[in-house]
Amino acid sequence: MGSWPAARQEFIAICKRAFRLGMQVSTGGNISIRLDQKSFLVKPSGLSLYDLREDHLLVVDPSGRVIKGQGRPTKEMGFHLAIYGVRDDVGAVVHYHPPYATSFAVSGWEIPLRTIHAKRILGRVPIIPLAPEGSETLAKSLKEAFGQPDVRAVLMSCHGIVAAGKELREAENIAELVEETAKIAFLSTLLNKNPWQDLSPTRGSAETPNDLEPS
């Protein structure tokens, strides 16, 4: 949550970071910030994260109607609003198609949490069934998944990832951790005789997920 000018600056900074890190290419992906209980700052449709400017950003109300700015909101606005509706603690939502995490989503597999850090922060990243982009079915599935208060990120089958946080930086950090975790899981299959083994009590401690903390 935050003021319109400060939120716009942070929004653009995160967009540039996500593009630079390869979390999203082309015009896909979308981001939103809860400004207050009645307004949300969102990415417009049809623009890449790299090309986005502050004057491109839109403010919508809880129904998805544009109340500030020119353009059409992302077609995925429905699931952003659904997540906000079920989670009062969420102040920002990001959606990307990063290659490693999306590979798991395409394969229909949950990402094995192979590191202590991922297990502690993420707990679990559930995968939801395939649904059309921008559909009510997709929004409903994400609402149900994020209705669990310990869920911070979700894989969408054959689509990508959604991550949520108290503020935008946290949501971005969670999304990046999901992608790093997927990459580690994929690469470790080259060395591990049991490649999809998750972290278990015999291999490391599994703490309750908490706020993102520095190492």
mmCIF file of C-alpha atoms in Angstrom:
data_model
loop_
_atom_site.group_PDB
_atom_site.id
_atom_site.type_symbol
_atom_site.label_atom_id
_atom_site.label_comp_id
_atom_site.label_asym_id
_atom_site.label_seq_id
_atom_site.Cartn_x
_atom_site.Cartn_y
_atom_site.Cartn_z
ATOM 1 C CA MET A 1 0.000 0.000 0.000
ATOM 2 C CA GLY A 2 1.220 3.526 -0.616
ATOM 3 C CA SER A 3 0.773 6.882 -2.289
ATOM 4 C CA TRP A 4 0.219 7.215 -6.022
ATOM 5 C CA PRO A 5 3.605 8.870 -6.876
ATOM 6 C CA ALA A 6 5.731 6.566 -4.696
ATOM 7 C CA ALA A 7 3.857 3.478 -5.855
ATOM 8 C CA ARG A 8 4.379 4.400 -9.515
ATOM 9 C CA GLN A 9 8.141 4.770 -9.017
ATOM 10 C CA GLU A 10 8.441 1.441 -7.222
ATOM 11 C CA PHE A 11 6.223 -0.228 -9.817
ATOM 12 C CA ILE A 12 8.469 0.810 -12.713
ATOM 13 C CA ALA A 13 11.633 -0.143 -10.806
ATOM 14 C CA ILE A 14 10.294 -3.658 -10.190
ATOM 15 C CA CYS A 15 9.198 -3.993 -13.827
ATOM 16 C CA LYS A 16 12.711 -3.162 -15.037
ATOM 17 C CA ARG A 17 14.243 -5.570 -12.522
ATOM 18 C CA ALA A 18 11.929 -8.431 -13.506
ATOM 19 C CA PHE A 19 12.690 -7.934 -17.196
ATOM 20 C CA ARG A 20 16.438 -7.699 -16.561
ATOM 21 C CA LEU A 21 16.430 -10.931 -14.545
ATOM 22 C CA GLY A 22 14.514 -12.796 -17.240
ATOM 23 C CA MET A 23 11.397 -13.272 -15.149
ATOM 24 C CA GLN A 24 9.340 -12.050 -18.102
ATOM 25 C CA VAL A 25 9.921 -11.207 -21.773
ATOM 26 C CA SER A 26 7.783 -9.609 -24.483
ATOM 27 C CA THR A 27 4.428 -8.155 -23.398
ATOM 28 C CA GLY A 28 3.415 -10.920 -20.987
ATOM 29 C CA GLY A 29 3.198 -10.763 -17.229
ATOM 30 C CA ASN A 30 1.393 -8.311 -15.001
ATOM 31 C CA ILE A 31 1.799 -6.555 -11.684
ATOM 32 C CA SER A 32 -0.540 -4.775 -9.288
ATOM 33 C CA ILE A 33 -0.300 -2.857 -6.028
ATOM 34 C CA ARG A 34 -3.074 -2.241 -3.511
ATOM 35 C CA LEU A 35 -3.094 1.534 -2.957
ATOM 36 C CA ASP A 36 -5.976 1.360 -0.472
ATOM 37 C CA GLN A 37 -9.166 -0.653 -0.017
ATOM 38 C CA LYS A 38 -10.785 1.000 -3.029
ATOM 39 C CA SER A 39 -7.974 1.394 -5.573
ATOM 40 C CA PHE A 40 -5.220 -0.657 -7.201
ATOM 41 C CA LEU A 41 -2.287 0.379 -9.383
ATOM 42 C CA VAL A 42 -1.955 -1.985 -12.366
ATOM 43 C CA LYS A 43 -0.048 -2.672 -15.562
ATOM 44 C CA PRO A 44 -1.961 -1.921 -18.770
ATOM 45 C CA SER A 45 -2.427 -4.556 -21.437
ATOM 46 C CA GLY A 46 -0.089 -4.847 -24.412
ATOM 47 C CA LEU A 47 3.100 -3.270 -23.044
ATOM 48 C CA SER A 48 6.308 -5.016 -22.009
ATOM 49 C CA LEU A 49 7.723 -4.545 -18.533
ATOM 50 C CA TYR A 50 10.837 -3.046 -20.113
ATOM 51 C CA ASP A 51 8.946 -0.367 -22.066
ATOM 52 C CA LEU A 52 6.565 0.593 -19.268
ATOM 53 C CA ARG A 53 6.574 4.211 -18.047
ATOM 54 C CA GLU A 54 4.867 5.823 -15.076
ATOM 55 C CA ASP A 55 2.337 7.578 -17.298
ATOM 56 C CA HIS A 56 1.247 4.206 -18.718
ATOM 57 C CA LEU A 57 0.052 2.906 -15.343
ATOM 58 C CA LEU A 58 -3.622 2.660 -14.453
ATOM 59 C CA VAL A 59 -5.623 2.824 -11.247
ATOM 60 C CA VAL A 60 -8.697 0.606 -11.029
ATOM 61 C CA ASP A 61 -11.449 0.179 -8.461
ATOM 62 C CA PRO A 62 -12.437 -3.165 -6.857
ATOM 63 C CA SER A 63 -14.624 -3.970 -9.876
ATOM 64 C CA GLY A 64 -11.699 -3.496 -12.281
ATOM 65 C CA ARG A 65 -13.012 -0.214 -13.708
ATOM 66 C CA VAL A 66 -10.303 2.306 -14.664
ATOM 67 C CA ILE A 67 -10.541 5.400 -12.472
ATOM 68 C CA LYS A 68 -7.201 6.977 -13.370
ATOM 69 C CA GLY A 69 -5.058 6.762 -16.495
ATOM 70 C CA GLN A 70 -5.688 5.899 -20.126
ATOM 71 C CA GLY A 71 -5.774 2.375 -21.521
ATOM 72 C CA ARG A 72 -7.052 -1.101 -20.826
ATOM 73 C CA PRO A 73 -5.990 -3.019 -17.714
ATOM 74 C CA THR A 74 -4.324 -6.395 -17.999
ATOM 75 C CA LYS A 75 -6.768 -9.158 -18.924
ATOM 76 C CA GLU A 76 -5.695 -10.944 -15.739
ATOM 77 C CA MET A 77 -7.068 -8.159 -13.529
ATOM 78 C CA GLY A 78 -9.796 -10.511 -12.328
ATOM 79 C CA PHE A 79 -7.444 -12.872 -10.540
ATOM 80 C CA HIS A 80 -5.485 -9.996 -8.994
ATOM 81 C CA LEU A 81 -8.711 -8.650 -7.490
ATOM 82 C CA ALA A 82 -9.765 -12.145 -6.403
ATOM 83 C CA ILE A 83 -6.508 -12.583 -4.468
ATOM 84 C CA TYR A 84 -6.858 -9.180 -2.801
ATOM 85 C CA GLY A 85 -10.432 -10.059 -1.896
ATOM 86 C CA VAL A 86 -9.448 -13.187 -0.010
ATOM 87 C CA ARG A 87 -6.181 -11.934 1.544
ATOM 88 C CA ASP A 88 -6.222 -8.699 3.543
ATOM 89 C CA ASP A 89 -2.498 -9.127 4.204
ATOM 90 C CA VAL A 90 -1.603 -8.955 0.495
ATOM 91 C CA GLY A 91 -0.493 -5.562 -0.799
ATOM 92 C CA ALA A 92 0.946 -6.597 -4.171
ATOM 93 C CA VAL A 93 0.633 -9.378 -6.749
ATOM 94 C CA VAL A 94 3.031 -10.300 -9.563
ATOM 95 C CA HIS A 95 2.511 -12.745 -12.422
ATOM 96 C CA TYR A 96 5.311 -13.916 -14.729
ATOM 97 C CA HIS A 97 6.267 -16.745 -17.083
ATOM 98 C CA PRO A 98 9.854 -17.456 -15.932
ATOM 99 C CA PRO A 99 11.373 -20.413 -17.812
ATOM 100 C CA TYR A 100 12.271 -22.859 -15.039
ATOM 101 C CA ALA A 101 9.149 -22.435 -12.913
ATOM 102 C CA THR A 102 6.942 -22.408 -15.996
ATOM 103 C CA SER A 103 8.588 -25.638 -17.174
ATOM 104 C CA PHE A 104 7.315 -27.298 -14.002
ATOM 105 C CA ALA A 105 3.879 -25.759 -14.590
ATOM 106 C CA VAL A 106 3.819 -27.116 -18.145
ATOM 107 C CA SER A 107 4.877 -30.561 -16.894
ATOM 108 C CA GLY A 108 2.157 -30.539 -14.239
ATOM 109 C CA TRP A 109 4.608 -30.987 -11.357
ATOM 110 C CA GLU A 110 4.935 -29.018 -8.156
ATOM 111 C CA ILE A 111 8.413 -27.589 -7.667
ATOM 112 C CA PRO A 112 10.454 -29.712 -5.214
ATOM 113 C CA LEU A 113 11.736 -27.430 -2.460
ATOM 114 C CA ARG A 114 15.312 -28.677 -2.373
ATOM 115 C CA THR A 115 16.842 -25.998 -0.137
ATOM 116 C CA ILE A 116 16.245 -25.091 3.498
ATOM 117 C CA HIS A 117 15.707 -21.454 2.492
ATOM 118 C CA ALA A 118 12.984 -22.310 -0.036
ATOM 119 C CA LYS A 119 11.259 -24.642 2.417
ATOM 120 C CA ARG A 120 11.263 -21.994 5.141
ATOM 121 C CA ILE A 121 10.096 -19.095 2.990
ATOM 122 C CA LEU A 122 7.771 -20.796 0.509
ATOM 123 C CA GLY A 123 6.523 -23.784 2.495
ATOM 124 C CA ARG A 124 4.804 -25.143 -0.595
ATOM 125 C CA VAL A 125 4.005 -23.842 -4.070
ATOM 126 C CA PRO A 126 0.756 -25.528 -5.143
ATOM 127 C CA ILE A 127 -0.171 -26.011 -8.793
ATOM 128 C CA ILE A 128 -3.691 -25.285 -10.052
ATOM 129 C CA PRO A 129 -5.407 -26.868 -13.084
ATOM 130 C CA LEU A 130 -5.249 -25.447 -16.581
ATOM 131 C CA ALA A 131 -7.718 -22.609 -17.195
ATOM 132 C CA PRO A 132 -8.058 -19.987 -19.955
ATOM 133 C CA GLU A 133 -6.186 -16.718 -19.447
ATOM 134 C CA GLY A 134 -8.356 -14.022 -17.925
ATOM 135 C CA SER A 135 -11.167 -16.463 -17.153
ATOM 136 C CA GLU A 136 -13.401 -16.629 -14.097
ATOM 137 C CA THR A 137 -12.272 -20.227 -13.682
ATOM 138 C CA LEU A 138 -8.649 -19.124 -13.338
ATOM 139 C CA ALA A 139 -9.584 -16.365 -10.890
ATOM 140 C CA LYS A 140 -11.609 -18.818 -8.803
ATOM 141 C CA SER A 141 -8.782 -21.364 -8.684
ATOM 142 C CA LEU A 142 -6.269 -18.734 -7.586
ATOM 143 C CA LYS A 143 -8.691 -17.366 -5.011
ATOM 144 C CA GLU A 144 -9.029 -20.847 -3.525
ATOM 145 C CA ALA A 145 -5.267 -21.437 -3.549
ATOM 146 C CA PHE A 146 -4.403 -18.099 -1.956
ATOM 147 C CA GLY A 147 -7.276 -18.565 0.475
ATOM 148 C CA GLN A 148 -4.769 -20.630 2.439
ATOM 149 C CA PRO A 149 -2.986 -17.970 4.530
ATOM 150 C CA ASP A 150 0.422 -19.639 4.269
ATOM 151 C CA VAL A 151 0.415 -19.731 0.445
ATOM 152 C CA ARG A 152 2.739 -17.140 -1.066
ATOM 153 C CA ALA A 153 3.042 -18.376 -4.634
ATOM 154 C CA VAL A 154 1.111 -20.614 -7.013
ATOM 155 C CA LEU A 155 1.959 -22.390 -10.267
ATOM 156 C CA MET A 156 -0.682 -22.164 -12.995
ATOM 157 C CA SER A 157 -0.680 -25.261 -15.172
ATOM 158 C CA CYS A 158 0.764 -24.580 -18.658
ATOM 159 C CA HIS A 159 0.902 -20.874 -17.847
ATOM 160 C CA GLY A 160 3.276 -19.417 -15.240
ATOM 161 C CA ILE A 161 3.497 -18.265 -11.633
ATOM 162 C CA VAL A 162 1.682 -15.842 -9.351
ATOM 163 C CA ALA A 163 3.293 -14.495 -6.184
ATOM 164 C CA ALA A 164 1.835 -12.247 -3.503
ATOM 165 C CA GLY A 165 3.378 -10.193 -0.727
ATOM 166 C CA LYS A 166 2.687 -7.526 1.853
ATOM 167 C CA GLU A 167 4.309 -5.046 -0.515
ATOM 168 C CA LEU A 168 5.660 -5.149 -4.044
ATOM 169 C CA ARG A 169 9.290 -5.804 -3.156
ATOM 170 C CA GLU A 170 8.264 -8.845 -1.130
ATOM 171 C CA ALA A 171 6.037 -10.208 -3.905
ATOM 172 C CA GLU A 172 8.918 -9.798 -6.369
ATOM 173 C CA ASN A 173 11.358 -11.504 -3.996
ATOM 174 C CA ILE A 174 8.993 -14.444 -3.622
ATOM 175 C CA ALA A 175 8.596 -14.782 -7.396
ATOM 176 C CA GLU A 176 12.368 -14.699 -7.853
ATOM 177 C CA LEU A 177 12.814 -17.335 -5.134
ATOM 178 C CA VAL A 178 10.279 -19.599 -6.853
ATOM 179 C CA GLU A 179 12.221 -19.333 -10.113
ATOM 180 C CA GLU A 180 15.570 -19.923 -8.380
ATOM 181 C CA THR A 181 14.103 -22.939 -6.567
ATOM 182 C CA ALA A 182 12.783 -24.372 -9.826
ATOM 183 C CA LYS A 183 16.183 -23.871 -11.453
ATOM 184 C CA ILE A 184 17.968 -25.608 -8.567
ATOM 185 C CA ALA A 185 15.484 -28.494 -8.679
ATOM 186 C CA PHE A 186 15.991 -28.891 -12.418
ATOM 187 C CA LEU A 187 19.794 -28.695 -12.358
ATOM 188 C CA SER A 188 20.113 -30.965 -9.325
ATOM 189 C CA THR A 189 18.470 -33.768 -11.297
ATOM 190 C CA LEU A 190 21.805 -34.092 -13.095
ATOM 191 C CA LEU A 191 23.495 -35.058 -9.815
ATOM 192 C CA ASN A 192 20.811 -36.671 -7.687
ATOM 193 C CA LYS A 193 19.778 -40.325 -7.911
ATOM 194 C CA ASN A 194 16.332 -39.383 -6.598
ATOM 195 C CA PRO A 195 15.799 -36.126 -8.503
ATOM 196 C CA TRP A 196 12.319 -35.165 -7.320
ATOM 197 C CA GLN A 197 12.922 -35.792 -3.636
ATOM 198 C CA ASP A 198 11.737 -32.851 -1.568
ATOM 199 C CA LEU A 199 13.526 -31.549 1.504
ATOM 200 C CA SER A 200 12.595 -33.824 4.418
ATOM 201 C CA PRO A 201 13.313 -33.703 8.175
ATOM 202 C CA THR A 202 16.140 -36.199 7.643
ATOM 203 C CA ARG A 203 17.820 -33.929 5.082
ATOM 204 C CA GLY A 204 17.269 -30.528 6.668
ATOM 205 C CA SER A 205 15.012 -28.519 8.929
ATOM 206 C CA ALA A 206 11.642 -27.342 7.650
ATOM 207 C CA GLU A 207 10.533 -24.236 9.512
ATOM 208 C CA THR A 208 7.186 -22.517 9.289
ATOM 209 C CA PRO A 209 7.232 -19.919 6.478
ATOM 210 C CA ASN A 210 7.851 -16.423 7.781
ATOM 211 C CA ASP A 211 8.601 -13.010 6.371
ATOM 212 C CA LEU A 212 11.473 -12.868 3.926
ATOM 213 C CA GLU A 213 14.662 -12.435 5.906
ATOM 214 C CA PRO A 214 18.242 -11.790 4.802
ATOM 215 C CA SER A 215 20.690 -14.672 5.006
#
